[in-house]
Amino acid sequence: MNETIYEASQLISGGDLFKSLAPPARLCVFGDPVAHSKSPIFQNAALHASGLEMQYVKIHTRSEELTPALQSLPAAGFIGANITIPHKPAALAIVDEADDYARKAGAVNTIVVEGEKLIGFNTDGPGLVRALREEFYVDLRDLRVLLLGAGGGAGRAIAVQCAFESCERLVLVNRTFEKAKALAQELSSYFRSDRLVGPAERLEAIPLEERALREQLSKSDLVINATSLGMRRIDPPLIPAGLLTANLMVYDTVYAGGKSRLIEQAEAAGARATNGLSMLLHQGALSFEIWFGRAAPLEVMRAALKSAS
Ligand code: NAP
């Protein structure tokens, strides 16, 4: 596999290099940093298995390079791209059009090149929906969700997905409480319905504090971690030990470093728990579907991701 990390300047200065690769690079991921991205591993496996004569490459892109880099995609022969940290919100402002979900999520992770135009999508939330079905055999819309990290980019994308799905309940939790509160206000219209789930409000924002968490966890089915905590073994615990119970499902969107402390806590409590690799896989499969208008070879992609994890 081509492990090269290209620079945005190589795209901005004409992009002939990408056309001259064998097979030509016609898909890429933009990020800063980008070296960690696992997308080329499973997207290239998918392209190969589908008989598509092109490759997917990593392009290291600084913030000030994002606009010219994206605008260079059509001339350089690219058919699409993924966007990763920290450029997803900025990409929304650059694309010519974006779908409803990407606009509301405030971020684009998938771009389709249509002639000279760039069309933006976001597959993070829909990817999580598929991951939850696969991991826990449940539908997001049927669940009472407690979302940790509702102030971050991933948290916002997941909260908007919960709103679009009209899930039974959504509790937004964030270290900086004001951000969770502001998001709850923004999403309130999605949860104003006759749907009754007992005395509890369908949408609440709470601070990341033991008492509030304990109370809300007793009214939740699914806990999602969308904070960046848990990526490193030295990270402190996100929630105090002893709060998780056996009836819960715990989805940790973090996927680096094997089992996070949150997953260990959940398993110790007898709860079902899993990390974010399945979300990563499904958001990638959805990008493939958007680019090619056909089902992604999911098992090929899964095997490639597994071999690299
Ligand atoms: P981000 O925008 O920087 O947001 C970080 C979030 O984490 C914020 O809510 C922040 O709270 C919170 N946080 C950071 N340090 C904390 C701490 N010490 N204690 C409590 N909360 C803390 O990051 P992001 O882009 O949303 O990414 C977040 C995570 O989602 C990453 O781990 C990433 O790997 C994961 N992710 C996974 C997938 C997947 O496919 N599996 C896709 C996207 C993202 P404040 O608002 O208070 O700062």
CSV table of C-alpha atoms and ligand atoms in Angstrom, one decimal:
chain,number,residue,atom,x,y,z
A,1,MET,CA,0.0,0.0,0.0
A,2,ASN,CA,1.1,3.6,-0.7
A,3,GLU,CA,2.0,4.9,2.8
A,4,THR,CA,3.1,8.3,1.6
A,5,ILE,CA,1.8,11.4,3.3
A,6,TYR,CA,1.4,14.0,0.6
A,7,GLU,CA,1.3,17.8,1.3
A,8,ALA,CA,-1.5,20.1,0.3
A,9,SER,CA,1.0,22.2,-1.6
A,10,GLN,CA,1.5,19.3,-4.0
A,11,LEU,CA,-2.2,19.5,-4.8
A,12,ILE,CA,-2.5,23.3,-4.9
A,13,SER,CA,0.4,23.6,-7.3
A,14,GLY,CA,-1.4,21.7,-10.0
A,15,GLY,CA,-2.0,18.1,-8.8
A,16,ASP,CA,-0.4,16.3,-11.8
A,17,LEU,CA,1.5,14.2,-9.4
A,18,PHE,CA,-1.8,12.6,-8.2
A,19,LYS,CA,-2.8,11.8,-11.8
A,20,SER,CA,0.6,10.2,-12.5
A,21,LEU,CA,0.4,7.7,-9.7
A,22,ALA,CA,-0.4,4.1,-10.6
A,23,PRO,CA,-3.3,3.8,-10.1
A,24,PRO,CA,-4.1,7.5,-10.0
A,25,ALA,CA,-5.1,9.1,-6.7
A,26,ARG,CA,-8.7,10.2,-7.1
A,27,LEU,CA,-9.8,10.1,-3.5
A,28,CYS,CA,-8.1,11.5,-0.4
A,29,VAL,CA,-8.4,12.5,3.2
A,30,PHE,CA,-7.4,16.0,4.4
A,31,GLY,CA,-6.3,16.5,8.0
A,32,ASP,CA,-3.7,18.0,10.3
A,33,PRO,CA,-2.4,15.6,11.6
A,34,VAL,CA,-3.4,13.0,9.0
A,35,ALA,CA,-0.8,10.3,9.6
A,36,HIS,CA,-3.0,8.4,12.1
A,37,SER,CA,-5.9,8.1,9.6
A,38,LYS,CA,-7.0,4.5,8.9
A,39,SER,CA,-9.3,5.5,6.1
A,40,PRO,CA,-6.8,4.7,3.3
A,41,ILE,CA,-6.4,1.2,4.6
A,42,PHE,CA,-10.0,0.3,4.2
A,43,GLN,CA,-10.9,2.6,1.3
A,44,ASN,CA,-8.1,1.2,-0.8
A,45,ALA,CA,-9.2,-2.4,0.1
A,46,ALA,CA,-12.7,-1.4,-1.0
A,47,LEU,CA,-11.5,0.2,-4.3
A,48,HIS,CA,-9.4,-2.9,-5.1
A,49,ALA,CA,-12.2,-5.3,-4.3
A,50,SER,CA,-14.6,-3.3,-6.5
A,51,GLY,CA,-12.3,-3.3,-9.5
A,52,LEU,CA,-12.0,0.5,-9.4
A,53,GLU,CA,-8.7,1.7,-10.9
A,54,MET,CA,-7.8,4.4,-8.5
A,55,GLN,CA,-6.3,5.0,-5.1
A,56,TYR,CA,-7.1,6.9,-1.9
A,57,VAL,CA,-4.2,9.0,-0.3
A,58,LYS,CA,-3.5,11.0,2.8
A,59,ILE,CA,-2.9,14.8,2.3
A,60,HIS,CA,-1.5,16.7,5.2
A,61,THR,CA,-3.3,20.1,5.1
A,62,ARG,CA,-2.8,23.1,7.3
A,63,SER,CA,-5.9,25.3,8.0
A,64,GLU,CA,-4.7,28.1,5.7
A,65,GLU,CA,-4.3,25.5,2.9
A,66,LEU,CA,-7.8,24.0,3.1
A,67,THR,CA,-9.6,26.4,0.8
A,68,PRO,CA,-7.1,26.2,-2.1
A,69,ALA,CA,-6.6,22.4,-1.6
A,70,LEU,CA,-10.4,21.7,-1.8
A,71,GLN,CA,-10.7,24.1,-4.8
A,72,SER,CA,-7.9,22.2,-6.6
A,73,LEU,CA,-9.7,18.8,-6.4
A,74,PRO,CA,-11.6,19.0,-9.8
A,75,ALA,CA,-8.6,20.0,-11.8
A,76,ALA,CA,-6.4,17.3,-10.2
A,77,GLY,CA,-8.9,14.7,-11.3
A,78,PHE,CA,-10.3,13.8,-7.8
A,79,ILE,CA,-13.8,12.4,-7.6
A,80,GLY,CA,-14.2,13.1,-3.8
A,81,ALA,CA,-12.5,13.3,-0.5
A,82,ASN,CA,-12.9,12.8,3.3
A,83,ILE,CA,-12.1,15.5,5.8
A,84,THR,CA,-10.8,14.8,9.3
A,85,ILE,CA,-9.5,16.8,12.3
A,86,PRO,CA,-9.6,19.8,12.6
A,87,HIS,CA,-11.1,20.7,9.2
A,88,LYS,CA,-14.6,19.3,9.3
A,89,PRO,CA,-16.4,22.6,10.3
A,90,ALA,CA,-14.2,24.7,8.0
A,91,ALA,CA,-15.0,22.4,5.0
A,92,LEU,CA,-18.7,23.2,5.4
A,93,ALA,CA,-18.0,26.9,4.7
A,94,ILE,CA,-16.0,26.0,1.6
A,95,VAL,CA,-18.2,23.5,-0.3
A,96,ASP,CA,-20.7,24.8,-2.8
A,97,GLU,CA,-23.6,22.8,-1.4
A,98,ALA,CA,-24.2,20.6,1.6
A,99,ASP,CA,-27.0,18.2,2.7
A,100,ASP,CA,-29.3,19.1,5.6
A,101,TYR,CA,-27.6,16.9,8.1
A,102,ALA,CA,-24.1,18.3,7.3
A,103,ARG,CA,-25.4,21.8,7.6
A,104,LYS,CA,-27.1,21.1,11.0
A,105,ALA,CA,-24.1,19.2,12.3
A,106,GLY,CA,-22.0,22.1,11.2
A,107,ALA,CA,-19.4,19.9,9.7
A,108,VAL,CA,-18.5,18.0,6.5
A,109,ASN,CA,-16.6,14.8,6.4
A,110,THR,CA,-17.3,13.7,2.9
A,111,ILE,CA,-17.0,15.6,-0.4
A,112,VAL,CA,-18.2,14.7,-3.8
A,113,VAL,CA,-16.7,16.5,-6.8
A,114,GLU,CA,-19.5,17.2,-9.4
A,115,GLY,CA,-17.9,19.0,-12.4
A,116,GLU,CA,-16.4,22.1,-10.8
A,117,LYS,CA,-18.7,21.9,-7.8
A,118,LEU,CA,-18.0,20.5,-4.3
A,119,ILE,CA,-20.9,18.9,-2.5
A,120,GLY,CA,-20.6,18.2,1.2
A,121,PHE,CA,-22.0,15.4,3.4
A,122,ASN,CA,-21.4,14.1,6.9
A,123,THR,CA,-21.5,10.4,7.4
A,124,ASP,CA,-20.5,10.4,11.1
A,125,GLY,CA,-24.0,10.3,12.6
A,126,PRO,CA,-25.5,7.9,10.0
A,127,GLY,CA,-22.3,5.7,10.6
A,128,LEU,CA,-23.0,5.6,14.3
A,129,VAL,CA,-26.6,4.5,13.6
A,130,ARG,CA,-25.4,1.6,11.6
A,131,ALA,CA,-22.7,0.8,14.2
A,132,LEU,CA,-25.3,0.6,17.0
A,133,ARG,CA,-27.5,-1.7,15.0
A,134,GLU,CA,-24.5,-4.0,14.3
A,135,GLU,CA,-23.0,-3.9,17.9
A,136,PHE,CA,-26.2,-3.9,20.0
A,137,TYR,CA,-29.0,-4.8,17.6
A,138,VAL,CA,-30.8,-1.6,18.5
A,139,ASP,CA,-32.1,1.5,16.7
A,140,LEU,CA,-31.0,4.9,17.9
A,141,ARG,CA,-34.6,6.2,17.6
A,142,ASP,CA,-35.8,3.7,20.2
A,143,LEU,CA,-33.3,4.7,22.9
A,144,ARG,CA,-32.9,7.1,25.8
A,145,VAL,CA,-29.4,8.4,25.1
A,146,LEU,CA,-26.9,10.1,27.4
A,147,LEU,CA,-24.2,11.8,25.3
A,148,LEU,CA,-20.9,12.8,26.9
A,149,GLY,CA,-19.0,15.5,25.1
A,150,ALA,CA,-21.9,17.3,23.6
A,151,GLY,CA,-19.8,20.4,23.2
A,152,GLY,CA,-17.4,18.9,20.7
A,153,GLY,CA,-17.6,18.3,16.9
A,154,ALA,CA,-18.4,14.6,17.2
A,155,GLY,CA,-20.8,15.3,20.0
A,156,ARG,CA,-22.7,17.8,18.0
A,157,ALA,CA,-22.9,15.5,15.0
A,158,ILE,CA,-24.3,12.7,17.2
A,159,ALA,CA,-26.7,15.0,19.0
A,160,VAL,CA,-28.1,16.2,15.6
A,161,GLN,CA,-28.4,12.6,14.5
A,162,CYS,CA,-30.4,11.8,17.6
A,163,ALA,CA,-32.6,14.9,16.8
A,164,PHE,CA,-33.1,13.8,13.2
A,165,GLU,CA,-34.0,10.3,14.4
A,166,SER,CA,-36.2,11.7,17.1
A,167,CYS,CA,-34.8,9.4,19.7
A,168,GLU,CA,-36.8,8.8,22.9
A,169,ARG,CA,-34.7,11.0,25.1
A,170,LEU,CA,-31.4,12.8,24.8
A,171,VAL,CA,-29.3,14.1,27.7
A,172,LEU,CA,-26.5,16.4,26.6
A,173,VAL,CA,-23.5,16.3,29.0
A,174,ASN,CA,-20.4,18.5,28.6
A,175,ARG,CA,-17.5,19.6,30.8
A,176,THR,CA,-18.2,23.2,29.7
A,177,PHE,CA,-21.9,23.1,30.6
A,178,GLU,CA,-22.8,26.3,28.6
A,179,LYS,CA,-22.1,24.5,25.3
A,180,ALA,CA,-24.4,21.6,26.2
A,181,LYS,CA,-27.1,24.1,27.2
A,182,ALA,CA,-26.8,26.0,23.9
A,183,LEU,CA,-27.0,22.9,21.9
A,184,ALA,CA,-30.1,21.8,23.8
A,185,GLN,CA,-31.7,25.1,23.0
A,186,GLU,CA,-30.9,24.8,19.4
A,187,LEU,CA,-32.3,21.2,19.1
A,188,SER,CA,-35.3,21.8,21.3
A,189,SER,CA,-37.8,21.9,18.4
A,190,TYR,CA,-37.0,18.3,17.4
A,191,PHE,CA,-38.0,17.1,20.8
A,192,ARG,CA,-41.2,19.0,21.2
A,193,SER,CA,-43.8,16.3,20.4
A,194,ASP,CA,-46.5,14.4,22.0
A,195,ARG,CA,-44.3,11.4,22.4
A,196,LEU,CA,-44.5,10.5,26.1
A,197,VAL,CA,-41.7,8.7,27.9
A,198,GLY,CA,-42.9,9.3,31.4
A,199,PRO,CA,-42.3,12.3,33.6
A,200,ALA,CA,-38.8,13.0,32.3
A,201,GLU,CA,-38.1,15.8,29.8
A,202,ARG,CA,-37.2,14.4,26.3
A,203,LEU,CA,-34.2,16.8,26.0
A,204,GLU,CA,-32.0,17.9,28.9
A,205,ALA,CA,-28.5,19.4,29.3
A,206,ILE,CA,-26.5,18.6,32.4
A,207,PRO,CA,-23.0,19.4,33.7
A,208,LEU,CA,-20.4,16.6,33.9
A,209,GLU,CA,-21.1,16.1,37.6
A,210,GLU,CA,-21.6,12.9,39.6
A,211,ARG,CA,-25.0,13.7,41.1
A,212,ALA,CA,-26.6,14.8,37.8
A,213,LEU,CA,-25.0,11.9,36.0
A,214,ARG,CA,-26.3,9.4,38.5
A,215,GLU,CA,-29.8,10.7,38.2
A,216,GLN,CA,-29.8,10.7,34.4
A,217,LEU,CA,-28.1,7.4,34.0
A,218,SER,CA,-31.1,5.7,35.8
A,219,LYS,CA,-33.3,7.0,32.9
A,220,SER,CA,-30.9,6.0,30.1
A,221,ASP,CA,-30.4,3.0,27.8
A,222,LEU,CA,-27.3,4.1,25.9
A,223,VAL,CA,-24.2,6.1,27.0
A,224,ILE,CA,-22.1,7.5,24.2
A,225,ASN,CA,-18.7,9.0,24.8
A,226,ALA,CA,-17.9,11.7,22.2
A,227,THR,CA,-15.2,13.4,24.3
A,228,SER,CA,-11.6,13.1,23.3
A,229,LEU,CA,-10.9,11.5,26.7
A,230,GLY,CA,-9.9,7.9,26.7
A,231,MET,CA,-7.5,8.1,23.7
A,232,ARG,CA,-4.5,7.8,26.0
A,233,ARG,CA,-4.1,5.2,28.8
A,234,ILE,CA,-3.1,8.1,31.2
A,235,ASP,CA,-6.4,9.9,30.7
A,236,PRO,CA,-8.4,10.3,33.9
A,237,PRO,CA,-11.7,8.5,34.2
A,238,LEU,CA,-14.5,10.4,32.4
A,239,ILE,CA,-17.2,9.5,34.9
A,240,PRO,CA,-16.8,8.3,38.5
A,241,ALA,CA,-16.5,4.5,39.0
A,242,GLY,CA,-19.7,2.8,40.1
A,243,LEU,CA,-22.1,4.9,38.1
A,244,LEU,CA,-22.6,2.5,35.2
A,245,THR,CA,-25.1,-0.4,35.6
A,246,ALA,CA,-25.6,-3.7,33.9
A,247,ASN,CA,-28.7,-2.6,31.9
A,248,LEU,CA,-26.8,0.1,30.0
A,249,MET,CA,-25.1,-0.1,26.5
A,250,VAL,CA,-22.0,2.0,26.3
A,251,TYR,CA,-20.6,3.2,22.9
A,252,ASP,CA,-17.2,4.8,23.1
A,253,THR,CA,-16.5,6.7,19.9
A,254,VAL,CA,-12.8,6.7,20.8
A,255,TYR,CA,-11.1,3.8,19.0
A,256,ALA,CA,-7.4,4.4,19.6
A,257,GLY,CA,-5.6,2.3,22.2
A,258,GLY,CA,-7.9,-0.8,22.5
A,259,LYS,CA,-10.2,-0.8,25.5
A,260,SER,CA,-10.7,2.6,27.1
A,261,ARG,CA,-11.2,3.0,30.8
A,262,LEU,CA,-14.9,3.8,30.1
A,263,ILE,CA,-15.3,0.4,28.4
A,264,GLU,CA,-13.5,-1.3,31.2
A,265,GLN,CA,-15.8,0.4,33.8
A,266,ALA,CA,-18.9,-0.7,31.7
A,267,GLU,CA,-17.7,-4.3,31.4
A,268,ALA,CA,-17.0,-4.5,35.1
A,269,ALA,CA,-20.6,-3.3,35.8
A,270,GLY,CA,-21.9,-6.1,33.4
A,271,ALA,CA,-22.9,-3.6,30.7
A,272,ARG,CA,-22.5,-4.1,27.0
A,273,ALA,CA,-19.7,-1.9,25.7
A,274,THR,CA,-17.7,-1.3,22.5
A,275,ASN,CA,-15.3,1.2,21.0
A,276,GLY,CA,-15.6,3.4,18.0
A,277,LEU,CA,-14.1,1.2,15.3
A,278,SER,CA,-17.5,0.2,14.0
A,279,MET,CA,-18.5,3.8,13.6
A,280,LEU,CA,-15.3,4.5,11.8
A,281,LEU,CA,-16.0,1.6,9.4
A,282,HIS,CA,-19.6,2.5,8.7
A,283,GLN,CA,-18.9,6.3,8.2
A,284,GLY,CA,-16.3,5.1,5.6
A,285,ALA,CA,-18.7,2.7,4.0
A,286,LEU,CA,-21.3,5.4,3.7
A,287,SER,CA,-18.7,7.7,2.1
A,288,PHE,CA,-18.0,5.0,-0.5
A,289,GLU,CA,-21.7,4.7,-1.2
A,290,ILE,CA,-22.0,8.4,-1.7
A,291,TRP,CA,-19.0,8.5,-4.1
A,292,PHE,CA,-20.0,5.4,-6.2
A,293,GLY,CA,-23.7,5.1,-5.7
A,294,ARG,CA,-23.4,1.4,-4.8
A,295,ALA,CA,-23.1,-0.7,-1.7
A,296,ALA,CA,-19.6,-0.7,-0.2
A,297,PRO,CA,-17.8,-4.1,0.2
A,298,LEU,CA,-18.2,-3.9,3.9
A,299,GLU,CA,-16.6,-7.2,4.9
A,300,VAL,CA,-13.5,-6.4,2.8
A,301,MET,CA,-13.3,-3.0,4.6
A,302,ARG,CA,-13.8,-4.6,8.0
A,303,ALA,CA,-11.1,-7.1,7.4
A,304,ALA,CA,-8.7,-4.4,6.3
A,305,LEU,CA,-9.4,-2.3,9.3
A,306,LYS,CA,-9.1,-5.3,11.7
A,307,SER,CA,-5.7,-6.2,10.3
A,308,ALA,CA,-4.5,-2.6,10.9
A,309,SER,CA,-5.9,-2.2,14.4
B,1,NAP,P1,-13.4,18.2,19.9
B,1,NAP,O1,-14.3,18.9,19.0
B,1,NAP,O2,-12.1,18.7,20.3
B,1,NAP,O3,-14.3,18.0,21.3
B,1,NAP,C1,-13.8,17.4,22.4
B,1,NAP,C2,-14.9,17.1,23.4
B,1,NAP,O4,-14.2,16.5,24.5
B,1,NAP,C3,-15.5,18.4,24.0
B,1,NAP,O5,-16.8,18.1,24.3
B,1,NAP,C4,-14.7,18.6,25.3
B,1,NAP,O6,-15.4,19.3,26.3
B,1,NAP,C5,-14.5,17.2,25.7
B,1,NAP,N1,-13.3,17.0,26.6
B,1,NAP,C6,-12.0,17.2,26.3
B,1,NAP,N2,-11.2,17.0,27.3
B,1,NAP,C7,-12.1,16.7,28.4
B,1,NAP,C8,-11.8,16.3,29.7
B,1,NAP,N3,-10.6,16.3,30.2
B,1,NAP,N4,-12.9,16.0,30.5
B,1,NAP,C9,-14.2,16.1,30.0
B,1,NAP,N5,-14.4,16.4,28.7
B,1,NAP,C10,-13.4,16.7,27.9
B,1,NAP,O7,-13.2,16.7,19.4
B,1,NAP,P2,-14.0,15.8,18.3
B,1,NAP,O8,-13.6,16.1,17.0
B,1,NAP,O9,-15.5,16.0,18.7
B,1,NAP,O10,-13.6,14.3,18.7
B,1,NAP,C11,-14.0,13.8,19.9
B,1,NAP,C12,-13.8,12.3,19.9
B,1,NAP,O11,-14.6,11.7,18.9
B,1,NAP,C13,-12.4,11.8,19.5
B,1,NAP,O12,-11.9,10.9,20.5
B,1,NAP,C14,-12.5,11.2,18.2
B,1,NAP,O13,-11.6,10.1,18.0
B,1,NAP,C15,-13.9,10.6,18.3
B,1,NAP,N6,-14.5,10.4,16.9
B,1,NAP,C16,-14.7,9.1,16.5
B,1,NAP,C17,-15.2,8.9,15.3
B,1,NAP,C18,-15.4,7.5,14.8
B,1,NAP,O14,-15.7,7.2,13.6
B,1,NAP,N7,-15.3,6.5,15.7
B,1,NAP,C19,-15.6,10.0,14.4
B,1,NAP,C20,-15.5,11.3,14.9
B,1,NAP,C21,-14.9,11.5,16.1
B,1,NAP,P3,-15.3,20.9,26.4
B,1,NAP,O15,-16.4,21.5,25.4
B,1,NAP,O16,-15.6,21.2,27.8
B,1,NAP,O17,-13.9,21.3,26.0
